[in-house]
Amino acid sequence: MDLQTMQIIWFILVAVLFTGFFILEGFDFGVGILLPFMGKDDLERRTVINTIGPFWDGNEVWLITAGGAIFAAFPHWYATLFSGFYLALLLMLVALIFRGLAFEYRSKRDNPAWRSFWDWSIFFGSAIPALLWGVAMANFIRGVPIDASMNYTGGFFNLLNPYALACGLASLTIFTLHGAVFLTLKTTDELHERAMGLAKKLWIPATALSLVFAVYTFVETDLFARLGVNPGAIPIFSVLALFSVIVLLNKGASGWAFVMTTVSIAFSTITIFMGLFPRVLVSSTNPDWSLTIYNASSSQYTLGIMTTVAAIFVPIVLLYQGWSYWIFRQRVTKNSKLEY
Amino acid sequence: MDTLFLARLQFALTSVFHFFFVPLTLGLSIFTAIMETAWVRTGKEKYRQLAKFWGHLFLINFAIGVVTGIVMEFQFGMNWSQYSRFVGDIFGVPLAIEALLAFFLESTFLGIWVFGWDRIPKGLHAASIWLVAIGSNLSALWILVANSFMQSPVGFQMAADGSRAEMTSFSELLFNPYVWLQFPHVLTAGVATGGFLVVAVSAWHLMNKTRDEEQFRTSLKFGAIYAFIGALLVSLAGHTQMQEMVHNQPMKVAAAEALWHTENPASFSLFTIGDEKKMEDVFSIRVPGMLSFLAYNNFSGEVKGISELQEEAVAKYGPGDYIPSVITAYWSFRFMVGAGTLMLLAAAVALFKVIREDYTFGKLTGALLLSSFTLPIIANSAGWILTEMGRQPWIVVGLLKTEQAVTPASVVSGAELLTSVVVFTLIYSALTLVDVLLLKKYATAGLHGAE
């Protein structure tokens, strides 16, 4: 394979990793955000947390692998992005630290203040990254100040522009909806009712904010200019899938509703990456200074090694991660043995 | 604010802290797997209880290892962007492979293990914890492949424009001799770290005659053997590594020995207070010929000194200061070796006790065994400080200096760095406290606490 083909393959693989991350960690972020609204007492909160108990850590590895893949395949993308979005990433790391520990530690002591502290850590630890990832994706495509030597020249507040915040709110509400639908699949009785009610309510802001974001994208970025006025099947299906969720929920078809939130998240992520291609970070200072898969990538040899490794191990990972979802496919009830 | 200093401080802080917990998880995962295998093979309830108990302590540490590990992975880009650009073609690869091969494996199967006690067959459940143990230790291998490139770069060429190093051979990177010196050392350090926690906690239960006495006798037996194997092998692996470093990283060895000038035969310093500027001893007790013996198994043989190596480096790389902080290298080496020696002693005592089936502990033996779990932690931290500080001023030996590697201050300002240093310091201090309190609670609660 020539260098250019491999650069494209790795762009696609990074997009796949982000898509997987948003789909999987998306619903466990959502469950975390819904924790205070779902659980009226400690037992209910434990039940809610245990629905994602066996999965959340494996889901988070999608992000770590995406980070590693960007580092290995596109070192300049990794260097510019991680140094440029410094304080935002610091905030996200702090959120993920508290969230990860909260799952493991909250039920290790009976003290109500202790449990409440960790429950709020789960809430904020889920809400902050769910918001920040939307902000980050919007900034990838809108463009950020990058100079000729690929260094970010903006500050923290450059990232918090209205467009990026709109995308952040859209991702926050969509992940929350995705989590609510997941909970309708994993709970019973009152918890199931509550999840269903929340999902239906959340559908309204999630859909509204996604449409706002789509229109805003038309105004603010060159995405539609690049994809054409008729942007093609993928963005349209992303919107249609989201519309169908409410219909399916009203019919009580939770499983299909979850498929549709998944499709919607996947297709909107793919849309953003399609709009980016072949760029990975757009420079708002000068379009020529944008990072692309061509000027940010590793050497042909390195990409070749990485392609081989990915071709062997990605299917294996998918198999055993899928198997873990199969083992724990049952609903979690208050009478289940709760580990967390 | 000096961003280089702050970035180094933050890296030191976050990596040393990360490594407080990681070796414990490396060692405890294997120990838990051994206990559960014993349960599957014998059907004895005590092994199931012990697997749950040690698994519980493992989980408390694992959580901190995971969340501080994400910081490590992101930090190269955040604080060392010039480094990331320079070595990404090489260094990023083992990091990505680590995530794909190791992190997915350990996190997925840990979920299966924690939640699967009643869901999957016993044998499969025991296999899950073995996969967690393999995943954890594989992650150590891949990160050491990355680190070894910084210590002893192989399998690369410089890009035509000199802007970066590019990989030319993945197998050379993986079979870098340095990897296969470091990895056994870290693997066995993990075994020792897990082993001494088992020894200390089990001994505590026996001394306090808690209700789980019988099970903790079994636990102490396994723990003593495990800790002894770990302590013995980690010393041997370390010794082998040092012998290789005499050739490979002579400056690190000379600094660790405060060997100012080339000697033949070279003396081994037991205690030295030196003057780094004048490069001479202020006060020193040295064993003649001993360093040559340690380096070459022979009482004669030249070991190069700091000033000669500095001259060689200037000739090779141009003017500059190529001497790491001698006081740091010297004392971190002594803390590591000192703690290692005490580990051998403590493991021998524990082994002697369990062989004689003598579970009464005198004041001195009691104190030694109870405090033994701190020894590997001291040795692990000191070892990494020596490895990383002894490499200075280089971040990648011979290719890139640490001062060239840091993110430009125009991107990450001193104020931003100071913020993150303060945030990490506060959070990590609080986490240490919480971790220690939880470990203490569950270690002393005994077997029913983990059910």
mmCIF file of N, CA and C in Angstrom, chain B residues 376-437:
data_model
loop_
_atom_site.group_PDB
_atom_site.id
_atom_site.type_symbol
_atom_site.label_atom_id
_atom_site.label_comp_id
_atom_site.label_asym_id
_atom_site.label_seq_id
_atom_site.Cartn_x
_atom_site.Cartn_y
_atom_site.Cartn_z
ATOM 1 N N PRO B 376 9.089 -2.313 48.811
ATOM 2 C CA PRO B 376 9.046 -2.266 47.334
ATOM 3 C C PRO B 376 8.571 -0.919 46.801
ATOM 4 N N ILE B 377 7.687 -0.268 47.549
ATOM 5 C CA ILE B 377 7.192 1.031 47.073
ATOM 6 C C ILE B 377 8.349 2.034 47.020
ATOM 7 N N ILE B 378 9.197 2.002 48.062
ATOM 8 C CA ILE B 378 10.377 2.880 48.074
ATOM 9 C C ILE B 378 11.303 2.517 46.908
ATOM 10 N N ALA B 379 11.552 1.214 46.753
ATOM 11 C CA ALA B 379 12.475 0.775 45.698
ATOM 12 C C ALA B 379 11.942 1.121 44.312
ATOM 13 N N ASN B 380 10.630 0.912 44.098
ATOM 14 C CA ASN B 380 10.021 1.212 42.786
ATOM 15 C C ASN B 380 10.173 2.688 42.435
ATOM 16 N N SER B 381 9.844 3.553 43.397
ATOM 17 C CA SER B 381 9.910 4.993 43.127
ATOM 18 C C SER B 381 11.350 5.415 42.895
ATOM 19 N N ALA B 382 12.254 4.961 43.768
ATOM 20 C CA ALA B 382 13.662 5.338 43.634
ATOM 21 C C ALA B 382 14.208 4.837 42.304
ATOM 22 N N GLY B 383 13.799 3.625 41.912
ATOM 23 C CA GLY B 383 14.285 3.049 40.662
ATOM 24 C C GLY B 383 13.898 3.891 39.463
ATOM 25 N N TRP B 384 12.644 4.345 39.435
ATOM 26 C CA TRP B 384 12.225 5.162 38.296
ATOM 27 C C TRP B 384 12.880 6.532 38.317
ATOM 28 N N ILE B 385 13.088 7.068 39.513
ATOM 29 C CA ILE B 385 13.763 8.377 39.590
ATOM 30 C C ILE B 385 15.175 8.241 39.029
ATOM 31 N N LEU B 386 15.862 7.151 39.389
ATOM 32 C CA LEU B 386 17.205 6.916 38.848
ATOM 33 C C LEU B 386 17.155 6.764 37.322
ATOM 34 N N THR B 387 16.208 5.959 36.840
ATOM 35 C CA THR B 387 16.116 5.706 35.400
ATOM 36 C C THR B 387 15.909 6.995 34.609
ATOM 37 N N GLU B 388 14.993 7.819 35.091
ATOM 38 C CA GLU B 388 14.630 9.012 34.328
ATOM 39 C C GLU B 388 15.578 10.182 34.586
ATOM 40 N N MET B 389 15.956 10.392 35.851
ATOM 41 C CA MET B 389 16.866 11.501 36.171
ATOM 42 C C MET B 389 18.287 11.200 35.696
ATOM 43 N N GLY B 390 18.654 9.918 35.740
ATOM 44 C CA GLY B 390 20.002 9.538 35.328
ATOM 45 C C GLY B 390 20.214 9.676 33.833
ATOM 46 N N ARG B 391 19.105 9.828 33.072
ATOM 47 C CA ARG B 391 19.189 9.973 31.626
ATOM 48 C C ARG B 391 19.420 11.423 31.214
ATOM 49 N N GLN B 392 19.163 12.343 32.142
ATOM 50 C CA GLN B 392 19.266 13.770 31.809
ATOM 51 C C GLN B 392 20.691 14.107 31.387
ATOM 52 N N PRO B 393 20.914 15.119 30.569
ATOM 53 C CA PRO B 393 19.963 16.114 30.069
ATOM 54 C C PRO B 393 19.128 15.622 28.883
ATOM 55 N N TRP B 394 19.251 14.356 28.545
ATOM 56 C CA TRP B 394 18.558 13.844 27.370
ATOM 57 C C TRP B 394 17.142 13.404 27.716
ATOM 58 N N ILE B 395 16.220 13.589 26.758
ATOM 59 C CA ILE B 395 14.928 12.926 26.872
ATOM 60 C C ILE B 395 14.982 11.649 26.022
ATOM 61 N N VAL B 396 15.634 11.742 24.870
ATOM 62 C CA VAL B 396 15.983 10.544 24.100
ATOM 63 C C VAL B 396 17.501 10.600 23.955
ATOM 64 N N VAL B 397 18.172 9.626 24.548
ATOM 65 C CA VAL B 397 19.628 9.705 24.656
ATOM 66 C C VAL B 397 20.274 9.942 23.290
ATOM 67 N N GLY B 398 21.059 10.995 23.212
ATOM 68 C CA GLY B 398 21.829 11.283 22.004
ATOM 69 C C GLY B 398 21.048 11.970 20.901
ATOM 70 N N LEU B 399 19.706 12.017 21.041
ATOM 71 C CA LEU B 399 18.897 12.572 19.948
ATOM 72 C C LEU B 399 18.219 13.883 20.313
ATOM 73 N N LEU B 400 17.642 13.942 21.482
ATOM 74 C CA LEU B 400 16.842 15.117 21.843
ATOM 75 C C LEU B 400 17.017 15.405 23.324
ATOM 76 N N LYS B 401 17.257 16.680 23.613
ATOM 77 C CA LYS B 401 17.405 17.065 25.011
ATOM 78 C C LYS B 401 16.042 17.431 25.604
ATOM 79 N N THR B 402 15.914 17.218 26.888
ATOM 80 C CA THR B 402 14.651 17.485 27.574
ATOM 81 C C THR B 402 14.186 18.923 27.343
ATOM 82 N N GLU B 403 15.154 19.860 27.357
ATOM 83 C CA GLU B 403 14.778 21.274 27.206
ATOM 84 C C GLU B 403 14.209 21.589 25.812
ATOM 85 N N GLN B 404 14.545 20.719 24.823
ATOM 86 C CA GLN B 404 14.005 20.944 23.471
ATOM 87 C C GLN B 404 12.634 20.300 23.294
ATOM 88 N N ALA B 405 12.214 19.505 24.280
ATOM 89 C CA ALA B 405 11.063 18.632 24.093
ATOM 90 C C ALA B 405 9.764 19.223 24.608
ATOM 91 N N VAL B 406 9.890 20.237 25.448
ATOM 92 C CA VAL B 406 8.719 20.744 26.165
ATOM 93 C C VAL B 406 7.815 21.550 25.223
ATOM 94 N N THR B 407 6.529 21.579 25.520
ATOM 95 C CA THR B 407 5.578 22.389 24.764
ATOM 96 C C THR B 407 5.990 23.861 24.850
ATOM 97 N N PRO B 408 5.999 24.584 23.708
ATOM 98 C CA PRO B 408 6.400 26.001 23.761
ATOM 99 C C PRO B 408 5.540 26.785 24.754
ATOM 100 N N ALA B 409 6.165 27.734 25.432
ATOM 101 C CA ALA B 409 5.438 28.525 26.434
ATOM 102 C C ALA B 409 4.331 29.356 25.794
ATOM 103 N N SER B 410 4.428 29.581 24.465
ATOM 104 C CA SER B 410 3.365 30.328 23.795
ATOM 105 C C SER B 410 2.093 29.502 23.691
ATOM 106 N N VAL B 411 2.225 28.187 23.770
ATOM 107 C CA VAL B 411 1.050 27.314 23.684
ATOM 108 C C VAL B 411 0.508 27.010 25.074
ATOM 109 N N VAL B 412 1.391 26.500 25.930
ATOM 110 C CA VAL B 412 0.983 26.254 27.312
ATOM 111 C C VAL B 412 1.830 27.169 28.197
ATOM 112 N N SER B 413 1.175 28.161 28.776
ATOM 113 C CA SER B 413 1.909 29.170 29.526
ATOM 114 C C SER B 413 2.289 28.653 30.913
ATOM 115 N N GLY B 414 3.186 29.387 31.541
ATOM 116 C CA GLY B 414 3.581 29.034 32.898
ATOM 117 C C GLY B 414 2.391 29.016 33.843
ATOM 118 N N ALA B 415 1.480 29.962 33.659
ATOM 119 C CA ALA B 415 0.312 30.029 34.545
ATOM 120 C C ALA B 415 -0.572 28.795 34.370
ATOM 121 N N GLU B 416 -0.740 28.382 33.111
ATOM 122 C CA GLU B 416 -1.562 27.182 32.867
ATOM 123 C C GLU B 416 -0.905 25.940 33.472
ATOM 124 N N LEU B 417 0.410 25.870 33.290
ATOM 125 C CA LEU B 417 1.144 24.727 33.847
ATOM 126 C C LEU B 417 1.072 24.713 35.368
ATOM 127 N N LEU B 418 1.220 25.901 35.934
ATOM 128 C CA LEU B 418 1.156 25.991 37.393
ATOM 129 C C LEU B 418 -0.212 25.518 37.879
ATOM 130 N N THR B 419 -1.259 25.925 37.136
ATOM 131 C CA THR B 419 -2.610 25.476 37.485
ATOM 132 C C THR B 419 -2.687 23.953 37.511
ATOM 133 N N SER B 420 -2.177 23.331 36.443
ATOM 134 C CA SER B 420 -2.307 21.874 36.385
ATOM 135 C C SER B 420 -1.447 21.204 37.455
ATOM 136 N N VAL B 421 -0.264 21.764 37.720
ATOM 137 C CA VAL B 421 0.583 21.175 38.775
ATOM 138 C C VAL B 421 -0.155 21.218 40.112
ATOM 139 N N VAL B 422 -0.758 22.372 40.402
ATOM 140 C CA VAL B 422 -1.477 22.514 41.677
ATOM 141 C C VAL B 422 -2.669 21.554 41.725
ATOM 142 N N VAL B 423 -3.431 21.514 40.627
ATOM 143 C CA VAL B 423 -4.615 20.645 40.584
ATOM 144 C C VAL B 423 -4.219 19.180 40.789
ATOM 145 N N PHE B 424 -3.199 18.737 40.036
ATOM 146 C CA PHE B 424 -2.793 17.336 40.178
ATOM 147 C C PHE B 424 -2.251 17.049 41.577
ATOM 148 N N THR B 425 -1.495 17.996 42.114
ATOM 149 C CA THR B 425 -0.934 17.771 43.449
ATOM 150 C C THR B 425 -2.050 17.601 44.472
ATOM 151 N N LEU B 426 -3.027 18.499 44.428
ATOM 152 C CA LEU B 426 -4.122 18.431 45.395
ATOM 153 C C LEU B 426 -4.909 17.134 45.237
ATOM 154 N N ILE B 427 -5.296 16.843 43.984
ATOM 155 C CA ILE B 427 -6.121 15.650 43.761
ATOM 156 C C ILE B 427 -5.349 14.392 44.134
ATOM 157 N N TYR B 428 -4.103 14.308 43.688
ATOM 158 C CA TYR B 428 -3.333 13.092 43.930
ATOM 159 C C TYR B 428 -3.059 12.900 45.423
ATOM 160 N N SER B 429 -2.856 13.996 46.153
ATOM 161 C CA SER B 429 -2.644 13.839 47.601
ATOM 162 C C SER B 429 -3.910 13.305 48.246
ATOM 163 N N ALA B 430 -5.051 13.867 47.863
ATOM 164 C CA ALA B 430 -6.311 13.413 48.440
ATOM 165 C C ALA B 430 -6.558 11.948 48.091
ATOM 166 N N LEU B 431 -6.238 11.587 46.844
ATOM 167 C CA LEU B 431 -6.470 10.208 46.418
ATOM 168 C C LEU B 431 -5.602 9.224 47.185
ATOM 169 N N THR B 432 -4.347 9.614 47.436
ATOM 170 C CA THR B 432 -3.476 8.735 48.209
ATOM 171 C C THR B 432 -4.097 8.453 49.564
ATOM 172 N N LEU B 433 -4.581 9.513 50.170
ATOM 173 C CA LEU B 433 -5.181 9.379 51.493
ATOM 174 C C LEU B 433 -6.390 8.438 51.437
ATOM 175 N N VAL B 434 -7.255 8.666 50.453
ATOM 176 C CA VAL B 434 -8.462 7.837 50.323
ATOM 177 C C VAL B 434 -8.085 6.379 50.064
ATOM 178 N N ASP B 435 -7.112 6.183 49.170
ATOM 179 C CA ASP B 435 -6.689 4.826 48.830
ATOM 180 C C ASP B 435 -6.141 4.110 50.063
ATOM 181 N N VAL B 436 -5.299 4.805 50.813
ATOM 182 C CA VAL B 436 -4.701 4.183 51.997
ATOM 183 C C VAL B 436 -5.781 3.842 53.018
ATOM 184 N N LEU B 437 -6.734 4.762 53.214
ATOM 185 C CA LEU B 437 -7.803 4.505 54.185
ATOM 186 C C LEU B 437 -8.667 3.312 53.763
#
